[in-house]
Coordinates of C-alpha atoms in Angstrom, one line a residue:
M1 CA 96.1 62.9 206.6
K2 CA 98.5 60.9 209.0
K3 CA 102.0 60.8 208.5
I4 CA 103.5 57.3 208.9
L5 CA 107.1 56.0 208.7
S6 CA 109.3 58.9 207.7
A7 CA 107.1 60.9 205.2
T8 CA 103.4 59.8 205.8
R9 CA 100.0 61.4 206.6
L10 CA 96.4 60.7 206.8
I11 CA 93.9 61.1 204.2
S12 CA 90.7 62.6 205.2
F13 CA 84.5 58.1 205.9
A14 CA 81.5 60.9 209.5
L15 CA 78.6 59.4 210.8
L16 CA 75.8 61.6 209.5
L17 CA 73.4 62.7 212.5
I18 CA 70.1 64.2 211.3
A19 CA 68.5 66.2 214.0
A20 CA 65.9 68.9 214.3
V21 CA 67.5 71.8 216.3
T22 CA 66.5 75.1 217.8
F23 CA 69.5 77.4 217.9
S24 CA 70.7 80.9 217.9
V25 CA 73.6 81.7 215.4
S26 CA 76.3 84.0 216.4
A27 CA 77.3 85.9 213.2
Q28 CA 80.1 88.3 212.7
T29 CA 79.1 90.3 209.6
E30 CA 80.2 93.2 207.5
T31 CA 78.4 95.6 205.1
T32 CA 80.5 94.4 202.3
G33 CA 78.4 93.6 199.2
G34 CA 75.7 96.0 200.1
I35 CA 73.8 94.2 202.9
S36 CA 73.4 95.2 206.5
S37 CA 74.4 93.0 209.5
A38 CA 70.8 92.3 210.1
E39 CA 70.2 91.1 206.6
A40 CA 73.2 88.9 206.9
D41 CA 71.8 87.4 210.1
R42 CA 68.5 86.8 208.4
I43 CA 70.2 84.9 205.6
I44 CA 72.3 82.8 208.1
Q45 CA 69.2 81.8 210.0
A46 CA 67.5 80.8 206.7
F47 CA 70.3 78.6 205.1
T48 CA 71.2 76.9 208.4
S49 CA 67.5 76.2 209.0
K50 CA 67.2 74.8 205.5
E51 CA 70.4 72.8 206.0
T52 CA 68.6 70.8 208.8
Q53 CA 65.6 70.3 206.5
F54 CA 67.9 69.1 203.7
R55 CA 69.6 66.6 205.9
T56 CA 66.3 65.2 207.1
A57 CA 65.2 64.8 203.5
L58 CA 68.4 62.9 202.8
N59 CA 67.2 60.2 205.0
N60 CA 64.7 59.2 202.3
Y61 CA 67.4 58.7 199.6
S62 CA 70.0 56.2 198.7
F63 CA 73.1 57.2 196.8
K64 CA 76.4 55.9 195.6
R65 CA 79.8 57.2 196.6
D66 CA 83.0 56.6 194.6
A67 CA 86.0 57.8 196.6
L68 CA 89.4 57.9 195.0
I69 CA 92.5 59.2 197.0
Q70 CA 95.9 59.2 195.5
T71 CA 99.5 60.3 196.5
I72 CA 101.3 62.2 193.6
G73 CA 105.0 62.1 193.0
M74 CA 107.4 64.8 191.9
G75 CA 106.6 64.2 188.2
G76 CA 102.9 64.3 188.7
Q77 CA 102.7 60.5 188.5
V78 CA 100.3 58.5 190.8
T79 CA 102.5 56.7 193.5
G80 CA 99.6 55.2 195.5
E81 CA 96.0 54.7 195.5
Y82 CA 93.0 54.2 197.8
H83 CA 89.7 53.3 196.1
R84 CA 86.3 52.6 197.8
V85 CA 82.9 52.4 196.2
S86 CA 79.9 52.2 198.4
T87 CA 76.0 52.6 198.4
F88 CA 74.4 54.3 201.3
T89 CA 71.0 54.5 202.9
F90 CA 69.6 56.0 206.0
D91 CA 67.0 55.1 208.6
D92 CA 64.5 57.3 210.3
Q93 CA 67.1 58.5 212.9
G94 CA 69.6 59.5 210.2
V95 CA 71.9 56.4 210.9
R96 CA 73.9 55.5 207.8
Y97 CA 74.2 52.0 206.3
E98 CA 76.8 51.2 203.8
K99 CA 77.2 48.5 201.2
I100 CA 80.7 48.2 199.9
G101 CA 80.9 47.3 196.3
Y102 CA 84.5 47.8 195.4
F103 CA 87.4 48.1 197.8
P104 CA 90.8 46.7 196.7
M105 CA 93.8 46.9 198.9
S106 CA 95.2 50.4 199.2
T107 CA 98.7 50.8 197.4
M108 CA 99.6 54.0 199.2
T109 CA 102.8 53.8 201.3
E110 CA 103.4 57.5 202.2
V111 CA 100.1 58.0 203.9
S112 CA 97.5 56.0 205.8
V113 CA 93.6 56.3 205.5
T114 CA 92.3 56.3 209.0
A115 CA 89.1 56.4 210.6
E116 CA 89.0 60.3 210.6
D117 CA 89.4 60.2 206.9
I118 CA 86.6 58.0 206.4
E119 CA 84.4 59.9 208.7
D120 CA 85.3 63.2 206.7
L121 CA 84.3 61.4 203.3
G122 CA 80.9 60.7 204.8
G123 CA 80.3 63.9 206.8
I124 CA 82.3 67.1 206.7
N125 CA 83.6 66.8 203.2
P126 CA 80.3 66.5 201.4
F127 CA 77.9 68.1 203.9
A128 CA 80.1 70.6 205.9
L129 CA 77.7 71.8 208.5
E130 CA 76.0 69.1 210.7
P131 CA 72.6 70.6 211.8
A132 CA 73.3 69.6 215.6
K133 CA 76.5 71.5 215.5
I134 CA 75.5 74.7 213.9
P135 CA 75.4 76.7 217.2
R136 CA 79.1 76.0 217.5
Y137 CA 80.1 78.1 214.5
N138 CA 80.6 81.8 213.6
F139 CA 79.6 83.1 210.2
K140 CA 81.0 86.0 208.4
Y141 CA 79.5 87.5 205.4
V142 CA 82.2 88.3 202.8
G143 CA 80.4 89.4 199.7
K144 CA 78.5 88.0 196.7
E145 CA 79.8 86.0 193.7
K146 CA 78.2 84.5 190.5
I147 CA 78.8 80.9 189.6
D148 CA 77.2 79.8 186.2
E149 CA 73.8 81.3 186.4
L150 CA 73.6 81.4 190.2
N151 CA 74.0 84.6 192.3
L152 CA 75.4 83.5 195.6
Y153 CA 76.1 85.0 199.1
V154 CA 79.6 84.0 200.4
F155 CA 80.1 83.4 204.1
D156 CA 83.3 82.3 206.1
V157 CA 82.6 79.6 208.6
S158 CA 84.7 78.9 211.6
P159 CA 84.4 77.2 215.0
K160 CA 83.6 79.5 218.0
V161 CA 85.9 77.3 220.0
M162 CA 88.4 74.8 218.2
P163 CA 87.6 71.4 219.4
T164 CA 90.3 69.7 221.4
S165 CA 88.6 66.4 221.8
K166 CA 90.1 63.4 220.2
K167 CA 86.7 61.9 219.5
I168 CA 86.1 61.5 215.7
E169 CA 82.5 62.7 216.2
D170 CA 83.8 66.1 217.7
R171 CA 85.1 67.4 214.3
L172 CA 84.0 70.7 212.8
F173 CA 84.2 72.5 209.5
L174 CA 86.5 75.4 208.8
G175 CA 86.1 77.1 205.5
R176 CA 83.6 78.8 203.2
V177 CA 80.0 78.2 202.0
W178 CA 78.2 79.7 199.0
V179 CA 74.4 80.3 199.4
D180 CA 71.9 80.8 196.5
D181 CA 70.5 84.2 196.9
Q182 CA 66.9 83.1 195.8
D183 CA 66.4 79.7 197.6
L184 CA 68.9 80.4 200.5
L185 CA 70.3 77.1 200.2
I186 CA 74.1 76.0 200.4
V187 CA 75.2 75.0 196.7
K188 CA 78.9 74.9 197.3
T189 CA 81.5 74.5 200.2
R190 CA 85.2 74.7 200.5
G191 CA 87.0 73.8 203.6
K192 CA 88.3 70.9 205.9
A193 CA 87.8 69.2 209.0
V194 CA 89.4 70.4 212.2
P195 CA 91.2 70.0 214.7
E196 CA 94.6 68.8 213.0
T197 CA 97.5 67.4 215.0
K198 CA 101.3 67.2 214.3
Q199 CA 100.7 63.8 212.8
N200 CA 97.3 64.3 211.2
K201 CA 96.8 66.8 208.4
Y202 CA 93.8 67.2 206.1
P203 CA 93.4 68.8 202.5
I204 CA 91.0 71.5 201.7
V205 CA 88.1 70.0 199.9
E206 CA 85.9 71.8 197.5
T207 CA 82.3 70.3 197.1
Y208 CA 79.6 71.2 194.6
R209 CA 76.0 70.5 195.1
E210 CA 73.3 69.8 192.4
Q211 CA 69.5 70.0 192.5
I212 CA 67.9 66.6 192.7
D213 CA 64.3 66.0 192.0
G214 CA 63.8 69.7 191.5
R215 CA 64.0 70.2 195.3
Y216 CA 67.0 69.3 197.2
W217 CA 70.7 70.5 196.7
F218 CA 72.6 67.2 197.3
P219 CA 76.5 66.9 197.0
T220 CA 77.6 65.3 193.8
Y221 CA 81.3 66.0 193.5
S222 CA 84.2 66.7 196.0
Y223 CA 87.8 67.5 195.0
A224 CA 91.1 68.3 196.6
D225 CA 94.7 68.6 195.3
E226 CA 97.1 69.8 198.0
E227 CA 100.6 69.4 199.3
L228 CA 100.4 68.7 203.0
I229 CA 103.4 69.8 205.1
F230 CA 104.1 68.2 208.4
D231 CA 105.8 69.7 211.4
S232 CA 109.0 67.7 210.5
G233 CA 109.0 69.6 207.2
Q234 CA 108.3 66.5 205.1
S235 CA 105.4 66.9 202.5
V236 CA 103.1 64.7 200.6
R237 CA 100.8 65.7 197.8
I238 CA 97.4 64.3 197.9
R239 CA 94.7 64.2 195.2
M240 CA 91.1 63.4 196.0
K241 CA 88.2 62.9 193.8
V242 CA 84.8 61.8 195.2
R243 CA 81.6 61.5 193.1
Y244 CA 78.1 61.1 194.8
T245 CA 75.5 59.7 192.2
D246 CA 72.4 57.7 191.8
F247 CA 70.3 59.5 194.3
A248 CA 66.9 57.7 194.7
P249 CA 64.1 57.5 197.2
A250 CA 65.0 54.7 199.5
R251 CA 65.0 53.4 203.1
A252 CA 67.7 51.4 204.9
T253 CA 67.0 47.7 205.5
L254 CA 69.2 47.6 208.7
R255 CA 71.9 45.4 207.1
V256 CA 75.2 46.1 205.4
T257 CA 76.6 43.7 202.7
E258 CA 80.2 43.3 201.8
I259 CA 81.5 42.7 198.2
G260 CA 80.0 39.7 196.5
E261 CA 77.4 39.0 199.3
D262 CA 73.7 38.3 198.4
E263 CA 71.5 41.3 199.3
S264 CA 68.6 38.7 199.8
P265 CA 69.8 35.8 201.8
A266 CA 67.9 32.6 201.4
V267 CA 66.3 30.8 204.4
G268 CA 69.1 29.5 206.7
K269 CA 71.6 31.8 205.1
E270 CA 73.4 34.0 207.6
A271 CA 72.4 37.6 207.2
A272 CA 75.0 40.2 206.4
P273 CA 76.5 42.3 209.4
I274 CA 75.2 45.7 210.4
E275 CA 77.8 48.6 210.2
G276 CA 79.3 49.5 213.5
G277 CA 82.0 52.1 212.5
V278 CA 85.1 52.3 214.6
L279 CA 84.9 49.6 217.3
N280 CA 87.8 50.2 219.6
S281 CA 85.7 51.8 222.3
K282 CA 83.1 49.1 222.2
A283 CA 85.5 46.2 222.7
L284 CA 85.4 44.3 226.0
S285 CA 89.1 43.3 225.6
L286 CA 91.4 44.8 222.9
P287 CA 94.8 43.2 223.1
Q288 CA 97.5 45.4 221.3
P289 CA 99.6 44.1 218.5
R290 CA 102.8 42.3 219.5
L291 CA 105.8 43.3 217.4
S292 CA 107.3 40.3 215.6
E293 CA 111.1 40.1 215.4
E294 CA 110.8 41.0 211.7
A295 CA 108.8 44.2 212.5
K296 CA 111.4 45.2 215.2
R297 CA 114.2 44.5 212.8
Q298 CA 112.6 46.8 210.2
K299 CA 111.6 49.6 212.8
Q300 CA 108.2 49.7 211.2
T301 CA 105.6 52.0 212.9
G302 CA 102.2 53.5 211.9
R303 CA 98.5 53.4 212.3
I304 CA 96.9 50.2 210.8
T305 CA 93.1 50.0 210.5
V306 CA 91.7 46.4 210.4
R307 CA 88.2 45.6 209.0
V308 CA 86.5 43.1 211.3
I309 CA 83.3 41.1 211.5
V310 CA 82.1 40.4 214.9
D311 CA 79.6 37.4 215.3
E312 CA 76.4 37.1 217.5
N313 CA 78.6 36.0 220.5
G314 CA 81.1 39.1 220.4
K315 CA 83.9 37.0 218.8
V316 CA 85.9 38.4 215.9
V317 CA 85.4 36.0 212.9
S318 CA 87.2 38.0 210.1
A319 CA 90.1 40.5 210.3
T320 CA 91.5 42.2 207.2
A321 CA 94.1 45.0 207.5
M322 CA 93.2 47.7 205.1
N323 CA 96.6 49.6 204.9
G324 CA 100.2 49.7 206.0
P325 CA 103.3 47.5 205.3
A326 CA 102.8 43.7 205.3
V327 CA 104.7 43.1 208.6
L328 CA 102.4 45.5 210.5
R329 CA 99.2 44.2 208.8
E330 CA 100.0 40.7 210.0
I331 CA 100.4 41.6 213.7
A332 CA 97.4 44.0 213.6
E333 CA 95.2 41.3 212.1
A334 CA 96.4 38.7 214.8
A335 CA 95.6 41.3 217.6
A336 CA 92.1 42.1 216.1
R337 CA 91.1 38.3 216.1
E338 CA 91.8 38.3 219.9
A339 CA 89.4 41.1 220.7
T340 CA 86.1 40.4 222.3
F341 CA 82.8 42.4 222.3
A342 CA 79.4 42.2 224.1
P343 CA 76.8 40.7 221.7
T344 CA 75.0 43.5 219.7
V345 CA 71.1 43.4 219.9
Q346 CA 69.0 45.3 217.4
D347 CA 65.2 45.2 217.4
G348 CA 65.4 42.3 219.8
I349 CA 67.6 40.2 217.6
T350 CA 71.3 39.5 218.2
V351 CA 73.2 40.5 215.1
R352 CA 76.6 40.4 213.6
V353 CA 78.6 43.7 213.4
A354 CA 81.1 44.9 210.7
G355 CA 83.6 47.7 211.6
E356 CA 87.0 48.8 212.1
L357 CA 89.7 48.6 214.8
V358 CA 92.5 51.1 214.7
Y359 CA 95.9 50.4 216.1
D360 CA 98.9 52.8 216.6
I361 CA 102.0 50.6 216.3
K362 CA 105.2 51.8 217.9
N363 CA 108.5 50.2 217.8

């Protein structure tokens, strides 16, 4: 969560990377629960290896994600809302493609949904352990627990070294995982993405998985309800509900459609852009927003995320701010339209790209 204005913070959609990895897991274990350190190490090796297999299997599925994030007031009333419904598919390399089906303007004023939040919705929140990053964790066995009819091993997970990089893709999981004692698969996680900063705070998210097609334990529900306290002493209560449904065997078609766009364009109709994620680092030129007199007078500041479409020539042809006060949205959109990019070529074809530009606006 990122704090904006006098009492704001960022809500925590990560690019999913699927990779076959060879690793050695460093585990800190105890004999709590009647198992030895050697047995705990064996279980860790098993469920982390199967996590890699599970993420590879996910490449063959499409699914729908319905993410609802709300700010909650003193009396329990909803004071703001961010709602995004999308369908996802993956290609052979684990690259995620998103079709946005419902995405109204956010009404939240106390917090801003940023690029890190979006990445967390697609990565650490539902999936926790990215296979390629498993060697960067310590695992500590804490005992056994029964949930419904499942007998579960419980492990605390923490980074060996807390990341200091500001790169979105360098975020790690801090929390706890529950592992089925028969199949040795993760069936539940509880934790959050790290690192946090003075301005960015993230809620602890609990995610449940369900068995799909009798084989794979895919995430189906994530929930958080927490009061985030910032270094200034200000606090904001966040509630998040995310449902993952409609899992079905599928493959990506290397294109992403926006709301209302035809999924099968007719001859001569312009194809929908591919999804490029956060585009700041890819810009050839990225002019910063110029404060208007009205923005200066109101002393408005904050992080604004602008949804853009870049054409085949690298020119921004559409820019829509996704959050923030109107006076900042206007200047952020104006700046985004002036950004330029190198043409994007995929499979030998120059394509349009949809993504986000993120601006930190200071008065």
